[in-house]
Amino acid sequence: MDYAANLAMTLPEVVLGLGAVALMLVSAWGGPGSTRVVSWAAVAVLFGAAIALTGPAGSGGVAFDGLYRADAFSTFAKILIYIATAVAVLMAPGFFQRTSGDDLRPEYPVLLLLSAAGMGMMVSAADLLTLYVGLELQSLSAYVLASFMRRDARSAEAGLKYFVLGALASGILLYGISLVYGFSGTTQFDGIADVYGAGRSMGLLFGLVFIFAGIAFKMSAVPFHMWTPDVYEGAPTPVTAFFASAPKVAAIGLGIRVAIEAMGPALDQWRQIVIFAALASILLGAVAAIGQSNIKRLLAYSSINNVGFALIGLAAGTPEGVAGVLTYLAIYVAMTLGSFLVVLQMRDADGQPVESIVSLSGMSRTRPALAAAMAMFMFSLAGIPPLFGFYAKFAVFDAAVKAGLFPLAAVGIAASTIGAYYYLRVVKTMYFDEPAPAFVKGDEGPLQGGLIAVAAVIVSPLGYLTIPLLGAWSIAAARALF
Amino acid sequence: MIQAIAFYLFAFVVILSGALTIASRNPVHSVMWLILAFFNAAGLMVLVGAEFIAMLLVIVYVGAVAVLFLFVVMMLDIDFAELRAGVARYAGIGLAVAVALAAEVMIAVGAWSAGKIDLTRRVAPVDPAMPNIQAIGTLLYTRYVFIFEAAGFVLLVAMIGAIVLTHRERSGSRFQNVARQNARRPQDATRNVQPPVGQGVQL
């Protein structure tokens, strides 16, 4: 295959990389004043990358001698990633404008673009090298973004914690990669699958465990979740919204690719790990969130909880299960971004962001529309039927039951009712408590309100209208792996 | 014969200088011993025919990393005597770590014989006649060019990150303006005066 054809398949990453470099130059000469231009240009670049997916990059096959795979699965994940990244770019100016301390600098959208390129590599990885380099590109950008507010001690702490623990996780992952390479003699997923299929040695098993541990850290599944609440609380809110959406999709997408493509024959081995991580995440995410008083910490535990549900679909190990995970992720991204957009609206009279759950008290009387939107996101995250979040949970549990994992599905459903408690508590605070001082309205124009409205429409019962499309698309994406 | 002598010489000096890196009292001496260890390790690499890694060791580790260590050691105000004071206290923990590491080595050797290290499934075979520098270059710039470029982006992110997190505009500092300096003409900057005797100069 010639070079141009290879590049055509990796076009989304090429567009993102070149776009990021060009915007970096614009911001270097334009200074902080160019933030607005660079932000919108970054959204345009993300849109361009999504357009590039319609070409050979959407269904082309293997590029660069088996390093990179462009298929329906990667297309599905990349579209989610690009949407979430674009929303993270768009929600930032309003937040930084009114927060005293650091201004938004044009490097913010540039780093998000580079991170998106890394995430694209992760979900398209067909080789352990692509996996690792993509993961590092995403993680390094994320470390910087977490401490983007330099004058804020909590933000710096979040960045440092994330960096140190992330480096440790990368080390664990690399150790696993080296073991798998040593015992299989190849870094390519199809070659590794052959070796796992031919019978497995202790070394291969150790490699599998370490690789899953490293990926579990990146998707913040229990027991590798410790960093999540602290980092989510300390990082600037738009960055937290980003962490909870796009990198989560990328990490789970990567996990699915490794599990199915590279280690598919070792299903029985990794299924135990995935089942444990799923149940532990659901239970811990539900129980630990109950005592939280900070809305960002609450949403951090909520994201841990949701990763658990998504992993139930992976534990099934069937195309239906993977399709369920993809459906889950699509709906989860809408719910999470919506919740964080509402959190961004929480500002006291001085325009400073507030994060306590108590300050939401009586929001139904002061900001009825916002309260209604938040209530919808909370009900949807809890998986209460008329809303679209229910369908997400239904899809993964359905796949688990069809794969014969009845106990897993039963425990998962039971634990989801524990999780419902704290989501409903937020709704109760907004609707039944005495009003706290009202949040001031921002002056960033109709953009944020519009984004909240879009997210609310997606999670509303109207979302069920997309099921034929979403279902067909996700099953096509999942079948690309098997 | 000459190879064996060279091997034992290099190996002996590596081990000796490694031990002296830990044992020497002066931290600057430690770094110097470390550099010697790197040089001899490079010699060992040449002996096994990996001349590219040997050059990397000298250029990257000796040329950059060790010199950086040296600067850091000389610039930081660390009382090494005080740091060493706890040796007896933490000897137990240190010993435990050493035992754990030794056990890991044993297990790794065991694993070696348990499973088979199988390198027949090579994905990127190279011509055995090709020198290894050329082979690495060929693979890096053709088959693995995608990863190579992506690694470049990782470094770019590191650079942007370092600047984003540490750079700040300093107000009040006076920067050199080369264009203005060059545009300055003698007649604007100097003045010819002829002071009368005994009256001094009017500035």
CSV table of N, CA, C and O in Angstrom, one decimal, chain B residues 60-170:
chain,number,residue,atom,x,y,z
B,60,VAL,N,23.3,10.6,24.8
B,60,VAL,CA,22.1,11.0,25.6
B,60,VAL,C,22.4,10.9,27.1
B,60,VAL,O,22.2,11.9,27.8
B,61,TYR,N,22.9,9.8,27.5
B,61,TYR,CA,23.1,9.6,29.0
B,61,TYR,C,24.3,10.4,29.5
B,61,TYR,O,24.2,11.2,30.4
B,62,VAL,N,25.4,10.3,28.9
B,62,VAL,CA,26.6,11.0,29.3
B,62,VAL,C,26.5,12.5,29.0
B,62,VAL,O,26.6,13.4,29.8
B,63,GLY,N,26.1,12.7,27.7
B,63,GLY,CA,26.1,14.1,27.2
B,63,GLY,C,25.0,14.9,27.8
B,63,GLY,O,25.2,16.1,28.1
B,64,ALA,N,23.8,14.4,28.1
B,64,ALA,CA,22.7,15.2,28.5
B,64,ALA,C,22.3,14.9,30.0
B,64,ALA,O,22.3,15.7,30.8
B,65,VAL,N,21.9,13.6,30.2
B,65,VAL,CA,21.3,13.3,31.4
B,65,VAL,C,22.3,13.4,32.6
B,65,VAL,O,22.0,14.1,33.6
B,66,ALA,N,23.5,12.9,32.5
B,66,ALA,CA,24.4,12.9,33.6
B,66,ALA,C,24.9,14.4,33.9
B,66,ALA,O,25.0,14.8,35.0
B,67,VAL,N,25.0,15.1,32.8
B,67,VAL,CA,25.4,16.5,33.0
B,67,VAL,C,24.3,17.3,33.7
B,67,VAL,O,24.6,18.1,34.6
B,68,LEU,N,23.1,17.0,33.3
B,68,LEU,CA,21.9,17.6,34.0
B,68,LEU,C,21.9,17.2,35.5
B,68,LEU,O,21.7,18.1,36.3
B,69,PHE,N,22.2,15.9,35.8
B,69,PHE,CA,22.3,15.5,37.2
B,69,PHE,C,23.3,16.3,37.9
B,69,PHE,O,23.1,16.8,39.0
B,70,LEU,N,24.4,16.5,37.2
B,70,LEU,CA,25.6,17.2,37.8
B,70,LEU,C,25.1,18.7,38.2
B,70,LEU,O,25.3,19.1,39.3
B,71,PHE,N,24.5,19.3,37.2
B,71,PHE,CA,24.0,20.7,37.5
B,71,PHE,C,23.0,20.7,38.7
B,71,PHE,O,23.1,21.5,39.6
B,72,VAL,N,22.1,19.7,38.7
B,72,VAL,CA,21.1,19.7,39.7
B,72,VAL,C,21.7,19.5,41.1
B,72,VAL,O,21.5,20.2,42.0
B,73,VAL,N,22.7,18.5,41.1
B,73,VAL,CA,23.4,18.2,42.3
B,73,VAL,C,24.1,19.4,42.9
B,73,VAL,O,24.1,19.8,44.0
B,74,MET,N,24.8,20.2,41.9
B,74,MET,CA,25.6,21.3,42.3
B,74,MET,C,24.7,22.5,42.7
B,74,MET,O,25.0,23.3,43.6
B,75,MET,N,23.5,22.6,42.1
B,75,MET,CA,22.7,23.7,42.4
B,75,MET,C,21.8,23.6,43.6
B,75,MET,O,21.5,24.5,44.3
B,76,LEU,N,21.3,22.3,43.9
B,76,LEU,CA,20.5,22.1,45.0
B,76,LEU,C,21.3,22.2,46.3
B,76,LEU,O,22.4,21.7,46.4
B,77,ASP,N,20.7,22.8,47.3
B,77,ASP,CA,21.3,22.8,48.6
B,77,ASP,C,20.8,21.7,49.4
B,77,ASP,O,19.9,21.9,50.3
B,78,ILE,N,21.4,20.5,49.2
B,78,ILE,CA,21.0,19.4,50.0
B,78,ILE,C,22.1,18.9,50.9
B,78,ILE,O,23.2,18.8,50.5
B,79,ASP,N,21.8,18.7,52.1
B,79,ASP,CA,22.7,18.2,53.1
B,79,ASP,C,22.7,16.7,53.0
B,79,ASP,O,21.9,16.0,53.6
B,80,PHE,N,23.7,16.1,52.2
B,80,PHE,CA,23.6,14.7,52.0
B,80,PHE,C,24.0,13.9,53.2
B,80,PHE,O,23.5,12.8,53.4
B,81,ALA,N,24.8,14.5,54.1
B,81,ALA,CA,25.1,13.8,55.3
B,81,ALA,C,23.8,13.6,56.1
B,81,ALA,O,23.6,12.5,56.7
B,82,GLU,N,22.9,14.6,56.1
B,82,GLU,CA,21.7,14.5,56.9
B,82,GLU,C,20.8,13.4,56.2
B,82,GLU,O,20.1,12.6,56.9
B,83,LEU,N,20.8,13.4,54.9
B,83,LEU,CA,20.0,12.4,54.2
B,83,LEU,C,20.4,11.0,54.5
B,83,LEU,O,19.6,10.1,54.6
B,84,ARG,N,21.7,10.9,54.7
B,84,ARG,CA,22.2,9.5,55.0
B,84,ARG,C,22.1,9.1,56.4
B,84,ARG,O,22.3,7.9,56.7
B,85,ALA,N,21.6,10.0,57.2
B,85,ALA,CA,21.6,9.8,58.7
B,85,ALA,C,20.7,8.6,59.0
B,85,ALA,O,20.9,7.9,59.9
B,86,GLY,N,19.6,8.4,58.2
B,86,GLY,CA,18.6,7.4,58.5
B,86,GLY,C,18.9,6.0,58.0
B,86,GLY,O,18.0,5.2,58.1
B,87,VAL,N,20.1,5.8,57.5
B,87,VAL,CA,20.4,4.5,56.9
B,87,VAL,C,20.1,3.4,57.8
B,87,VAL,O,19.4,2.4,57.4
B,88,ALA,N,20.6,3.5,59.0
B,88,ALA,CA,20.4,2.3,60.0
B,88,ALA,C,18.9,2.2,60.2
B,88,ALA,O,18.4,1.0,60.3
B,89,ARG,N,18.2,3.3,60.3
B,89,ARG,CA,16.8,3.2,60.7
B,89,ARG,C,16.0,2.5,59.6
B,89,ARG,O,15.1,1.7,59.9
B,90,TYR,N,16.3,2.8,58.4
B,90,TYR,CA,15.5,2.3,57.3
B,90,TYR,C,16.1,1.0,56.6
B,90,TYR,O,15.7,0.6,55.6
B,91,ALA,N,17.2,0.5,57.3
B,91,ALA,CA,17.8,-0.7,56.7
B,91,ALA,C,16.9,-1.8,56.5
B,91,ALA,O,16.9,-2.5,55.5
B,92,GLY,N,15.9,-2.0,57.5
B,92,GLY,CA,15.0,-3.1,57.4
B,92,GLY,C,14.1,-3.0,56.1
B,92,GLY,O,14.0,-3.9,55.3
B,93,ILE,N,13.6,-1.7,55.9
B,93,ILE,CA,12.7,-1.5,54.7
B,93,ILE,C,13.6,-1.7,53.4
B,93,ILE,O,13.1,-2.4,52.5
B,94,GLY,N,14.8,-1.2,53.5
B,94,GLY,CA,15.6,-1.3,52.3
B,94,GLY,C,15.9,-2.8,52.0
B,94,GLY,O,15.8,-3.2,50.8
B,95,LEU,N,16.1,-3.5,53.0
B,95,LEU,CA,16.4,-5.0,52.9
B,95,LEU,C,15.2,-5.7,52.3
B,95,LEU,O,15.3,-6.5,51.4
B,96,ALA,N,14.0,-5.3,52.8
B,96,ALA,CA,12.8,-5.9,52.3
B,96,ALA,C,12.6,-5.6,50.8
B,96,ALA,O,12.3,-6.5,50.0
B,97,VAL,N,12.9,-4.4,50.4
B,97,VAL,CA,12.8,-4.0,49.0
B,97,VAL,C,13.8,-4.8,48.2
B,97,VAL,O,13.4,-5.4,47.1
B,98,ALA,N,15.0,-5.0,48.7
B,98,ALA,CA,16.0,-5.7,48.0
B,98,ALA,C,15.6,-7.2,47.8
B,98,ALA,O,15.8,-7.7,46.7
B,99,VAL,N,15.0,-7.7,48.9
B,99,VAL,CA,14.6,-9.1,48.8
B,99,VAL,C,13.5,-9.3,47.8
B,99,VAL,O,13.5,-10.2,46.9
B,100,ALA,N,12.5,-8.3,47.8
B,100,ALA,CA,11.5,-8.3,46.8
B,100,ALA,C,12.0,-8.3,45.4
B,100,ALA,O,11.6,-9.0,44.5
B,101,LEU,N,13.0,-7.4,45.1
B,101,LEU,CA,13.5,-7.3,43.8
B,101,LEU,C,14.3,-8.6,43.4
B,101,LEU,O,14.1,-9.0,42.3
B,102,ALA,N,15.0,-9.1,44.4
B,102,ALA,CA,15.7,-10.4,44.1
B,102,ALA,C,14.7,-11.5,43.7
B,102,ALA,O,14.9,-12.2,42.8
B,103,ALA,N,13.6,-11.5,44.5
B,103,ALA,CA,12.6,-12.5,44.2
B,103,ALA,C,12.0,-12.3,42.8
B,103,ALA,O,11.8,-13.3,42.1
B,104,GLU,N,11.8,-11.0,42.4
B,104,GLU,CA,11.3,-10.8,41.1
B,104,GLU,C,12.2,-11.3,40.0
B,104,GLU,O,11.8,-11.8,39.0
B,105,VAL,N,13.5,-11.1,40.2
B,105,VAL,CA,14.5,-11.6,39.3
B,105,VAL,C,14.4,-13.1,39.1
B,105,VAL,O,14.3,-13.7,38.0
B,106,MET,N,14.3,-13.8,40.3
B,106,MET,CA,14.1,-15.2,40.3
B,106,MET,C,12.9,-15.6,39.5
B,106,MET,O,12.9,-16.5,38.7
B,107,ILE,N,11.8,-15.0,39.8
B,107,ILE,CA,10.5,-15.3,39.1
B,107,ILE,C,10.6,-15.1,37.6
B,107,ILE,O,10.2,-15.9,36.8
B,108,ALA,N,11.3,-14.0,37.3
B,108,ALA,CA,11.4,-13.7,35.9
B,108,ALA,C,12.2,-14.8,35.2
B,108,ALA,O,11.9,-15.2,34.1
B,109,VAL,N,13.3,-15.2,35.9
B,109,VAL,CA,14.1,-16.3,35.3
B,109,VAL,C,13.2,-17.6,35.2
B,109,VAL,O,13.3,-18.3,34.2
B,110,GLY,N,12.4,-17.8,36.2
B,110,GLY,CA,11.5,-19.0,36.2
B,110,GLY,C,10.5,-18.9,35.1
B,110,GLY,O,10.3,-19.9,34.4
B,111,ALA,N,10.0,-17.7,34.9
B,111,ALA,CA,9.0,-17.5,33.8
B,111,ALA,C,9.7,-17.8,32.5
B,111,ALA,O,9.1,-18.3,31.5
B,112,TRP,N,10.9,-17.4,32.4
B,112,TRP,CA,11.6,-17.6,31.1
B,112,TRP,C,11.6,-19.1,30.7
B,112,TRP,O,11.4,-19.4,29.6
B,113,SER,N,11.8,-19.9,31.7
B,113,SER,CA,11.8,-21.3,31.4
B,113,SER,C,10.4,-21.9,31.3
B,113,SER,O,10.2,-22.9,30.7
B,114,ALA,N,9.5,-21.2,32.0
B,114,ALA,CA,8.1,-21.7,32.0
B,114,ALA,C,7.4,-21.6,30.7
B,114,ALA,O,7.0,-22.5,30.1
B,115,GLY,N,7.4,-20.3,30.2
B,115,GLY,CA,6.8,-20.1,28.9
B,115,GLY,C,7.9,-20.0,28.0
B,115,GLY,O,9.1,-20.1,28.3
B,116,LYS,N,7.6,-19.8,26.7
B,116,LYS,CA,8.7,-19.7,25.8
B,116,LYS,C,8.8,-18.3,25.2
B,116,LYS,O,7.7,-17.7,24.9
B,117,ILE,N,9.9,-17.7,25.3
B,117,ILE,CA,10.1,-16.4,24.7
B,117,ILE,C,10.3,-16.7,23.2
B,117,ILE,O,11.2,-17.3,22.7
B,118,ASP,N,9.3,-16.2,22.5
B,118,ASP,CA,9.2,-16.7,21.1
B,118,ASP,C,9.3,-15.5,20.2
B,118,ASP,O,8.4,-14.6,20.1
B,119,LEU,N,10.4,-15.4,19.5
B,119,LEU,CA,10.6,-14.2,18.7
B,119,LEU,C,10.6,-14.6,17.2
B,119,LEU,O,11.1,-13.9,16.4
B,120,THR,N,9.9,-15.7,16.9
B,120,THR,CA,9.9,-16.1,15.5
B,120,THR,C,8.8,-15.3,14.7
B,120,THR,O,8.8,-15.3,13.5
B,121,ARG,N,7.9,-14.7,15.5
B,121,ARG,CA,6.7,-14.1,14.8
B,121,ARG,C,7.1,-12.6,14.5
B,121,ARG,O,6.3,-11.7,14.8
B,122,ARG,N,8.2,-12.4,13.9
B,122,ARG,CA,8.7,-11.0,13.7
B,122,ARG,C,7.8,-10.3,12.7
B,122,ARG,O,7.5,-10.9,11.7
B,123,VAL,N,7.3,-9.1,13.1
B,123,VAL,CA,6.5,-8.4,12.2
B,123,VAL,C,7.3,-7.5,11.2
B,123,VAL,O,6.8,-7.1,10.2
B,124,ALA,N,8.5,-7.2,11.6
B,124,ALA,CA,9.3,-6.3,10.7
B,124,ALA,C,10.7,-6.8,10.6
B,124,ALA,O,11.7,-6.3,11.1
B,125,PRO,N,10.9,-7.9,9.8
B,125,PRO,CA,12.2,-8.4,9.7
B,125,PRO,C,13.1,-7.5,8.9
B,125,PRO,O,12.6,-6.9,7.9
B,126,VAL,N,14.4,-7.4,9.2
B,126,VAL,CA,15.3,-6.6,8.4
B,126,VAL,C,16.4,-7.5,7.8
B,126,VAL,O,16.6,-8.6,8.4
B,127,ASP,N,17.0,-7.1,6.8
B,127,ASP,CA,18.1,-7.8,6.2
B,127,ASP,C,19.2,-7.9,7.2
B,127,ASP,O,19.7,-6.9,7.7
B,128,PRO,N,19.6,-9.2,7.5
B,128,PRO,CA,20.7,-9.4,8.5
B,128,PRO,C,22.0,-8.7,8.1
B,128,PRO,O,22.8,-8.4,9.0
B,129,ALA,N,22.2,-8.5,6.8
B,129,ALA,CA,23.5,-7.9,6.4
B,129,ALA,C,23.5,-6.4,6.7
B,129,ALA,O,24.6,-5.8,6.6
B,130,MET,N,22.3,-5.8,6.9
B,130,MET,CA,22.3,-4.4,7.1
B,130,MET,C,22.8,-4.0,8.5
B,130,MET,O,22.5,-4.6,9.5
B,131,PRO,N,23.7,-3.0,8.5
B,131,PRO,CA,24.2,-2.5,9.8
B,131,PRO,C,23.0,-2.0,10.7
B,131,PRO,O,22.0,-1.5,10.2
B,132,ASN,N,23.2,-2.1,12.0
B,132,ASN,CA,22.0,-1.9,12.8
B,132,ASN,C,21.5,-0.4,12.9
B,132,ASN,O,20.4,-0.1,13.0
B,133,ILE,N,22.5,0.5,12.7
B,133,ILE,CA,22.0,1.9,12.6
B,133,ILE,C,21.1,2.1,11.4
B,133,ILE,O,20.0,2.7,11.5
B,134,GLN,N,21.5,1.5,10.3
B,134,GLN,CA,20.7,1.7,9.1
B,134,GLN,C,19.4,0.9,9.2
B,134,GLN,O,18.3,1.4,8.8
B,135,ALA,N,19.4,-0.2,9.9
B,135,ALA,CA,18.2,-1.0,10.1
B,135,ALA,C,17.2,-0.2,10.9
B,135,ALA,O,16.0,-0.1,10.6
B,136,ILE,N,17.7,0.4,12.0
B,136,ILE,CA,16.8,1.2,12.8
B,136,ILE,C,16.2,2.3,12.1
B,136,ILE,O,15.0,2.6,12.1
B,137,GLY,N,17.0,3.0,11.3
B,137,GLY,CA,16.6,4.2,10.5
B,137,GLY,C,15.5,3.7,9.5
B,137,GLY,O,14.5,4.4,9.4
B,138,THR,N,15.8,2.6,8.8
B,138,THR,CA,14.9,2.1,7.8
B,138,THR,C,13.5,1.9,8.4
B,138,THR,O,12.5,2.3,7.9
B,139,LEU,N,13.5,1.2,9.6
B,139,LEU,CA,12.2,0.9,10.2
B,139,LEU,C,11.5,2.1,10.7
B,139,LEU,O,10.3,2.3,10.5
B,140,LEU,N,12.3,3.0,11.3
B,140,LEU,CA,11.7,4.1,12.0
B,140,LEU,C,11.1,5.1,11.0
B,140,LEU,O,10.0,5.6,11.3
B,141,TYR,N,11.7,5.2,9.8
B,141,TYR,CA,11.2,6.2,8.9
B,141,TYR,C,10.3,5.6,7.8
B,141,TYR,O,9.8,6.3,7.0
B,142,THR,N,10.1,4.3,7.8
B,142,THR,CA,9.1,3.7,6.8
B,142,THR,C,8.0,3.0,7.6
B,142,THR,O,6.9,3.6,7.6
B,143,ARG,N,8.3,1.9,8.1
B,143,ARG,CA,7.2,1.1,8.7
B,143,ARG,C,6.6,1.8,9.9
B,143,ARG,O,5.3,1.8,10.1
B,144,TYR,N,7.4,2.4,10.8
B,144,TYR,CA,6.9,3.0,12.0
B,144,TYR,C,6.8,4.5,12.0
B,144,TYR,O,6.8,5.1,13.0
B,145,VAL,N,6.7,5.0,10.8
B,145,VAL,CA,6.7,6.5,10.7
B,145,VAL,C,5.5,7.1,11.4
B,145,VAL,O,5.6,8.2,12.0
B,146,PHE,N,4.4,6.4,11.4
B,146,PHE,CA,3.2,7.0,12.0
B,146,PHE,C,3.4,7.1,13.5
B,146,PHE,O,3.1,8.2,14.1
B,147,ILE,N,4.0,6.1,14.1
B,147,ILE,CA,4.3,6.1,15.6
B,147,ILE,C,5.3,7.2,15.9
B,147,ILE,O,5.3,7.9,16.9
B,148,PHE,N,6.3,7.2,14.9
B,148,PHE,CA,7.4,8.2,15.1
B,148,PHE,C,6.9,9.6,15.2
B,148,PHE,O,7.3,10.4,16.0
B,149,GLU,N,6.0,9.9,14.2
B,149,GLU,CA,5.4,11.3,14.2
B,149,GLU,C,4.6,11.5,15.4
B,149,GLU,O,4.6,12.6,16.0
B,150,ALA,N,3.8,10.5,15.8
B,150,ALA,CA,3.0,10.7,17.0
B,150,ALA,C,3.9,10.9,18.2
B,150,ALA,O,3.5,11.7,19.1
B,151,ALA,N,5.0,10.2,18.3
B,151,ALA,CA,5.9,10.5,19.4
B,151,ALA,C,6.4,11.9,19.4
B,151,ALA,O,6.6,12.6,20.4
B,152,GLY,N,6.6,12.4,18.2
B,152,GLY,CA,6.9,13.9,18.0
B,152,GLY,C,5.9,14.7,18.6
B,152,GLY,O,6.2,15.7,19.3
B,153,PHE,N,4.6,14.4,18.4
B,153,PHE,CA,3.5,15.2,19.0
B,153,PHE,C,3.5,15.1,20.5
B,153,PHE,O,3.2,16.0,21.2
B,154,VAL,N,3.9,13.9,21.0
B,154,VAL,CA,3.9,13.8,22.5
B,154,VAL,C,5.0,14.8,23.0
B,154,VAL,O,4.7,15.5,24.0
B,155,LEU,N,6.1,14.9,22.4
B,155,LEU,CA,7.1,15.8,22.8
B,155,LEU,C,6.6,17.3,22.7
B,155,LEU,O,6.9,18.1,23.5
B,156,LEU,N,5.9,17.5,21.6
B,156,LEU,CA,5.3,18.9,21.4
B,156,LEU,C,4.4,19.2,22.6
B,156,LEU,O,4.4,20.3,23.1
B,157,VAL,N,3.6,18.2,23.0
B,157,VAL,CA,2.6,18.5,24.1
B,157,VAL,C,3.4,18.8,25.4
B,157,VAL,O,3.1,19.7,26.1
B,158,ALA,N,4.5,18.0,25.6
B,158,ALA,CA,5.4,18.2,26.7
B,158,ALA,C,5.9,19.7,26.7
B,158,ALA,O,5.9,20.4,27.8
B,159,MET,N,6.3,20.1,25.6
B,159,MET,CA,6.9,21.5,25.5
B,159,MET,C,5.8,22.5,25.7
B,159,MET,O,6.0,23.5,26.5
B,160,ILE,N,4.6,22.4,25.0
B,160,ILE,CA,3.5,23.3,25.2
B,160,ILE,C,3.2,23.3,26.7
B,160,ILE,O,2.9,24.4,27.3
B,161,GLY,N,3.1,22.1,27.3
B,161,GLY,CA,2.7,22.0,28.7
B,161,GLY,C,3.6,22.8,29.6
B,161,GLY,O,3.2,23.5,30.5
B,162,ALA,N,4.9,22.6,29.4
B,162,ALA,CA,5.9,23.2,30.3
B,162,ALA,C,5.8,24.8,30.1
B,162,ALA,O,5.8,25.5,31.1
B,163,ILE,N,5.5,25.3,28.9
B,163,ILE,CA,5.4,26.7,28.8
B,163,ILE,C,4.1,27.2,29.4
B,163,ILE,O,4.0,28.2,30.1
B,164,VAL,N,3.0,26.5,29.1
B,164,VAL,CA,1.7,26.9,29.7
B,164,VAL,C,1.7,27.0,31.2
B,164,VAL,O,1.2,27.9,31.8
B,165,LEU,N,2.4,26.0,31.8
B,165,LEU,CA,2.4,25.9,33.2
B,165,LEU,C,3.4,26.9,33.9
B,165,LEU,O,3.2,27.2,35.1
B,166,THR,N,4.4,27.3,33.2
B,166,THR,CA,5.4,28.0,33.9
B,166,THR,C,5.7,29.4,33.4
B,166,THR,O,6.1,30.3,34.1
B,167,HIS,N,5.3,29.7,32.1
B,167,HIS,CA,5.6,31.0,31.5
B,167,HIS,C,4.7,32.0,32.1
B,167,HIS,O,3.5,31.9,32.1
B,168,ARG,N,5.3,33.2,32.4
B,168,ARG,CA,4.4,34.3,32.8
B,168,ARG,C,5.1,35.6,32.2
B,168,ARG,O,6.3,35.7,32.1
B,169,GLU,N,4.2,36.5,31.9
B,169,GLU,CA,4.7,37.8,31.4
B,169,GLU,C,5.4,38.5,32.6
B,169,GLU,O,4.7,38.7,33.6
B,170,ARG,N,6.6,38.9,32.5
B,170,ARG,CA,7.2,39.7,33.5
B,170,ARG,C,7.1,41.2,33.2
B,170,ARG,O,7.6,41.6,32.2
